Tab-separated table of C-alpha atoms in Angstrom:
chain	number	residue	atom	x	y	z
A	1	MET	CA	-58.707	17.672	-28.041
A	2	SER	CA	-57.651	15.299	-25.283
A	3	THR	CA	-54.039	15.009	-24.216
A	4	PRO	CA	-52.398	11.564	-23.789
A	5	ASP	CA	-51.830	10.327	-20.288
A	6	PRO	CA	-48.248	10.715	-19.087
A	7	GLN	CA	-46.120	7.584	-19.010
A	8	PRO	CA	-45.573	6.149	-15.518
A	9	PRO	CA	-42.045	6.656	-14.153
A	10	VAL	CA	-39.624	3.751	-14.295
A	11	PRO	CA	-39.414	2.200	-10.804
A	12	ASP	CA	-36.148	2.613	-8.958
A	13	ALA	CA	-36.075	-1.136	-8.315
A	14	SER	CA	-35.097	-1.625	-11.941
A	15	ARG	CA	-31.626	-0.212	-11.310
A	16	PRO	CA	-28.828	-2.759	-11.857
A	17	GLU	CA	-27.362	-4.398	-8.777
A	18	SER	CA	-24.025	-2.943	-7.731
A	19	LYS	CA	-20.881	-4.924	-8.370
A	20	ASP	CA	-19.619	-7.119	-5.546
A	21	ARG	CA	-16.379	-6.599	-3.718
A	22	ILE	CA	-14.940	-10.088	-3.263
A	23	TYR	CA	-12.685	-11.042	-0.349
A	24	ARG	CA	-10.870	-14.382	-0.166
A	25	SER	CA	-7.829	-15.796	1.635
A	26	PRO	CA	-4.848	-16.240	-0.744
A	27	ALA	CA	-3.043	-18.373	1.846
A	28	GLY	CA	-6.085	-20.618	2.234
A	29	ILE	CA	-6.438	-21.048	-1.523
A	30	ALA	CA	-2.738	-21.879	-1.943
A	31	GLY	CA	-2.795	-24.351	0.956
A	32	GLY	CA	-5.959	-26.004	-0.304
A	33	ALA	CA	-4.600	-26.395	-3.822
A	34	LEU	CA	-1.440	-28.004	-2.450
A	35	LEU	CA	-3.421	-30.435	-0.278
A	36	LEU	CA	-5.659	-31.396	-3.194
A	37	ILE	CA	-2.649	-32.066	-5.419
A	38	ILE	CA	-1.098	-34.317	-2.759
A	39	ALA	CA	-4.385	-36.144	-2.082
A	40	GLY	CA	-5.026	-36.600	-5.794
A	41	TRP	CA	-1.528	-37.914	-6.445
A	42	LEU	CA	-1.655	-40.438	-3.596
A	43	GLY	CA	-5.265	-41.428	-4.259
A	44	ILE	CA	-4.885	-41.961	-7.996
A	45	ASP	CA	-1.688	-43.935	-7.448
A	46	ALA	CA	-3.559	-46.214	-5.000
A	47	LEU	CA	-6.445	-46.608	-7.450
A	48	ILE	CA	-4.143	-47.632	-10.285
A	49	SER	CA	-1.528	-49.736	-8.527
A	50	GLY	CA	-3.378	-50.878	-5.396
A	51	HIS	CA	-4.538	-54.443	-4.768
A	52	GLY	CA	-7.502	-55.974	-2.964
A	53	ARG	CA	-9.535	-53.391	-1.078
A	54	THR	CA	-6.918	-50.662	-1.433
A	55	PRO	CA	-8.465	-49.027	-4.546
A	56	TRP	CA	-11.879	-48.934	-2.848
A	57	LEU	CA	-10.422	-47.433	0.337
A	58	ALA	CA	-8.566	-44.843	-1.735
A	59	LEU	CA	-11.771	-43.963	-3.629
A	60	ALA	CA	-13.762	-43.576	-0.398
A	61	ALA	CA	-11.017	-41.434	1.126
A	62	LEU	CA	-10.949	-39.166	-1.936
A	63	ILE	CA	-14.737	-38.760	-1.895
A	64	LEU	CA	-14.469	-37.725	1.760
A	65	ILE	CA	-11.310	-35.619	1.700
A	66	VAL	CA	-11.699	-33.616	-1.515
A	67	PRO	CA	-15.011	-31.903	-0.560
A	68	LEU	CA	-13.790	-31.174	2.979
A	69	VAL	CA	-10.473	-29.689	1.875
A	70	SER	CA	-12.235	-27.615	-0.781
A	71	ALA	CA	-14.868	-26.448	1.711
A	72	PHE	CA	-12.361	-25.134	4.249
A	73	THR	CA	-9.791	-23.660	1.828
A	74	LEU	CA	-11.086	-22.895	-1.678
A	75	ARG	CA	-14.764	-22.274	-0.982
A	76	PRO	CA	-14.815	-19.484	1.667
A	77	ALA	CA	-15.487	-16.013	0.256
A	78	VAL	CA	-17.165	-12.784	1.291
A	79	TYR	CA	-19.145	-10.714	-1.224
A	80	ALA	CA	-20.166	-7.160	-0.365
A	81	ASN	CA	-22.108	-4.623	-2.396
A	82	GLU	CA	-24.259	-1.595	-1.640
A	83	ASP	CA	-27.264	-3.666	-0.527
A	84	ARG	CA	-26.008	-6.738	1.295
A	85	LEU	CA	-23.213	-8.888	2.663
A	86	ARG	CA	-23.026	-12.472	1.371
A	87	ILE	CA	-20.828	-14.911	3.293
A	88	ARG	CA	-19.825	-18.234	1.761
A	89	ASN	CA	-18.506	-20.386	4.606
A	90	PRO	CA	-17.503	-24.079	4.413
A	91	PHE	CA	-21.024	-25.459	4.915
A	92	ARG	CA	-23.350	-22.452	4.713
A	93	VAL	CA	-24.138	-19.393	2.619
A	94	ILE	CA	-25.452	-16.443	4.648
A	95	VAL	CA	-26.970	-13.336	3.078
A	96	LEU	CA	-27.390	-10.308	5.344
A	97	PRO	CA	-28.899	-7.047	4.079
A	98	TRP	CA	-26.952	-4.158	5.567
A	99	GLY	CA	-30.068	-3.146	7.479
A	100	LYS	CA	-29.803	-6.415	9.434
A	101	VAL	CA	-26.121	-6.046	10.337
A	102	ALA	CA	-25.691	-4.950	13.948
A	103	ALA	CA	-21.891	-5.181	14.209
A	104	LEU	CA	-18.728	-6.392	12.520
A	105	ARG	CA	-16.262	-7.608	15.160
A	106	SER	CA	-12.565	-8.423	15.106
A	107	SER	CA	-10.723	-10.198	17.894
A	108	TYR	CA	-9.191	-13.641	17.407
A	109	SER	CA	-11.607	-14.161	14.504
A	110	ASN	CA	-13.661	-11.861	12.291
A	111	GLU	CA	-17.431	-12.150	12.582
A	112	VAL	CA	-20.661	-10.350	11.779
A	113	VAL	CA	-23.571	-10.057	14.214
A	114	ASP	CA	-27.114	-9.546	12.962
A	115	THR	CA	-29.835	-7.577	14.718
A	116	SER	CA	-31.137	-10.718	16.447
A	117	GLY	CA	-27.728	-11.348	18.048
A	118	THR	CA	-26.764	-14.310	15.856
A	119	LYS	CA	-23.052	-14.451	15.014
A	120	TYR	CA	-21.559	-15.621	11.721
A	121	GLN	CA	-17.828	-16.145	11.288
A	122	LEU	CA	-16.070	-14.779	8.202
A	123	TRP	CA	-13.938	-17.759	7.169
A	124	ALA	CA	-12.597	-15.923	4.107
A	125	ILE	CA	-11.146	-13.091	6.242
A	126	PRO	CA	-8.997	-14.829	8.862
A	127	VAL	CA	-7.278	-12.835	11.589
A	128	SER	CA	-3.485	-12.760	11.400
A	129	LEU	CA	-1.968	-12.042	14.810
A	130	ARG	CA	1.459	-12.045	13.171
A	131	ALA	CA	0.404	-9.266	10.770
A	132	ARG	CA	-0.994	-7.248	13.679
A	133	LYS	CA	2.283	-7.565	15.603
A	134	LYS	CA	4.271	-6.583	12.515
A	135	VAL	CA	2.211	-3.430	11.994
A	136	ALA	CA	2.489	-2.584	15.718
A	137	LYS	CA	6.293	-2.876	15.542
A	138	GLN	CA	6.419	-0.669	12.443
A	139	GLN	CA	4.273	1.951	14.165
A	140	ALA	CA	6.502	1.806	17.254
A	141	ARG	CA	9.638	2.313	15.133
A	142	GLY	CA	7.973	5.200	13.302
A	143	ALA	CA	6.933	6.851	16.553
A	144	ALA	CA	10.443	6.423	17.982
A	145	GLY	CA	11.970	8.006	14.894
A	146	ALA	CA	9.568	10.950	14.998
A	147	ASN	CA	10.075	11.551	18.704
A	148	GLY	CA	13.840	11.377	18.258
A	149	GLY	CA	13.677	14.313	15.922
A	150	GLY	CA	15.544	12.487	13.181
A	151	ARG	CA	15.794	14.742	10.177
A	152	MET	CA	15.500	11.785	7.816
A	153	SER	CA	12.074	10.855	9.169
A	154	GLN	CA	10.880	14.470	8.823
A	155	ILE	CA	11.898	15.307	5.253
A	156	GLY	CA	12.399	11.868	3.676
A	157	ARG	CA	15.481	10.199	2.341
A	158	THR	CA	17.870	11.576	-0.297
A	159	SER	CA	18.988	9.374	-3.134
A	160	ALA	CA	22.614	8.847	-4.168
A	161	PHE	CA	22.144	11.441	-6.930
A	162	GLY	CA	21.083	14.178	-4.532
A	163	ARG	CA	17.341	13.991	-5.367
A	164	PRO	CA	14.747	13.238	-2.676
A	165	SER	CA	13.346	9.760	-3.086
A	166	SER	CA	9.758	8.736	-2.372
A	167	VAL	CA	9.040	7.402	1.114
A	168	HIS	CA	6.512	4.609	1.325
A	169	ALA	CA	4.038	5.067	4.139
A	170	GLU	CA	4.015	2.307	6.710
A	171	PRO	CA	0.714	0.406	6.960
A	172	THR	CA	-1.374	1.517	9.915
A	173	ARG	CA	-3.585	-1.592	10.009
A	174	ALA	CA	-3.174	-5.282	9.242
A	175	GLN	CA	-4.752	-6.183	5.912
A	176	THR	CA	-7.687	-8.151	7.322
A	177	ASP	CA	-8.333	-5.455	9.937
A	178	GLN	CA	-8.434	-2.874	7.141
A	179	ILE	CA	-10.932	-5.040	5.244
A	180	MET	CA	-13.150	-5.142	8.337
A	181	ASP	CA	-12.886	-1.344	8.639
A	182	ASP	CA	-14.026	-1.028	5.008
A	183	LEU	CA	-16.983	-3.351	5.630
A	184	ARG	CA	-17.980	-1.378	8.736
A	185	GLU	CA	-17.851	1.854	6.765
A	186	LEU	CA	-20.010	0.354	4.005
A	187	SER	CA	-22.472	-1.023	6.559
A	188	GLU	CA	-22.849	2.317	8.337
A	189	ALA	CA	-23.318	4.178	5.049
A	190	ARG	CA	-25.896	1.784	3.569
A	191	ALA	CA	-27.831	0.367	6.558
A	192	ALA	CA	-30.699	2.880	6.318
A	193	THR	CA	-31.154	2.766	2.533
A	194	GLU	CA	-34.203	1.171	0.946
A	195	GLY	CA	-32.283	-1.440	-1.011
A	196	ALA	CA	-30.461	-2.687	2.086
A	197	GLN	CA	-33.586	-3.938	3.881
A	198	GLY	CA	-34.877	-7.497	4.065
A	199	GLU	CA	-34.442	-10.701	5.993
A	200	VAL	CA	-31.330	-12.741	6.746
A	201	SER	CA	-31.162	-15.980	4.746
A	202	VAL	CA	-29.066	-19.055	5.509
A	203	ARG	CA	-28.611	-21.937	3.063
A	204	TRP	CA	-26.765	-25.165	3.833
A	205	ALA	CA	-24.187	-26.274	1.247
A	206	TYR	CA	-25.592	-29.724	0.472
A	207	GLU	CA	-23.355	-29.911	-2.602
A	208	VAL	CA	-20.406	-30.087	-0.194
A	209	MET	CA	-21.991	-32.037	2.652
A	210	GLY	CA	-23.550	-34.749	0.455
A	211	PRO	CA	-20.334	-36.113	-1.127
A	212	ALA	CA	-18.439	-35.843	2.171
A	213	ILE	CA	-21.122	-37.827	4.024
A	214	ALA	CA	-21.233	-40.409	1.251
A	215	GLY	CA	-17.449	-40.805	1.379
A	216	ALA	CA	-17.494	-41.140	5.174
A	217	ILE	CA	-20.206	-43.834	5.037
A	218	LEU	CA	-18.402	-45.784	2.314
A	219	LEU	CA	-15.085	-45.592	4.199
A	220	ALA	CA	-16.747	-46.712	7.452
A	221	VAL	CA	-18.414	-49.686	5.713
A	222	LEU	CA	-15.153	-50.799	4.096
A	223	LEU	CA	-13.263	-50.555	7.373
A	224	ALA	CA	-16.016	-52.421	9.227
A	225	LEU	CA	-15.962	-55.268	6.715
A	226	GLY	CA	-12.246	-55.645	7.361
């Protein structure tokens, strides 16, 4: 009596893709929303109450301004999972498998360098020199308190009711610097894995560039016609 052939194992490639960590700039989003509200208010008012060529100029300006403001404020984002880093910048989307990431650098801007030496800026993770200085001052105050032998810095504060209160640890890194540290750690841990291999892909954001170019051409034509 023959025995049935064993079923082939399920390939590992069928595993679900890991969930993305998403990084965006809250300040950029807030600033972009404010600019869009102002542009929309002024533009719509000109469209409704303007005379002569004013409504057409307002329309062309809106077609130009809205995509550009959105591209530089609302659009930027960084998505990271166990296999790759996806960067959504104003005019491009870059996908880098961790195996192709050579370095993640932080100076006056945050950027990733692939194995070919090409650099890509992380628009969604801007460097804050002010935050760095604030953390440095907090660390200096903490070091001064520890070196001074202050009993309060050693055992914590005591509340008004005689019970020790919790002491919140001072941040040791600026927020964006900590994000870059997390990305470096993920890159180092996943770079050699099978799922993190592949080629770097770059796609231009024609959905942003097209309307902006159209608005610029229309505005230039209207201004040239006088």
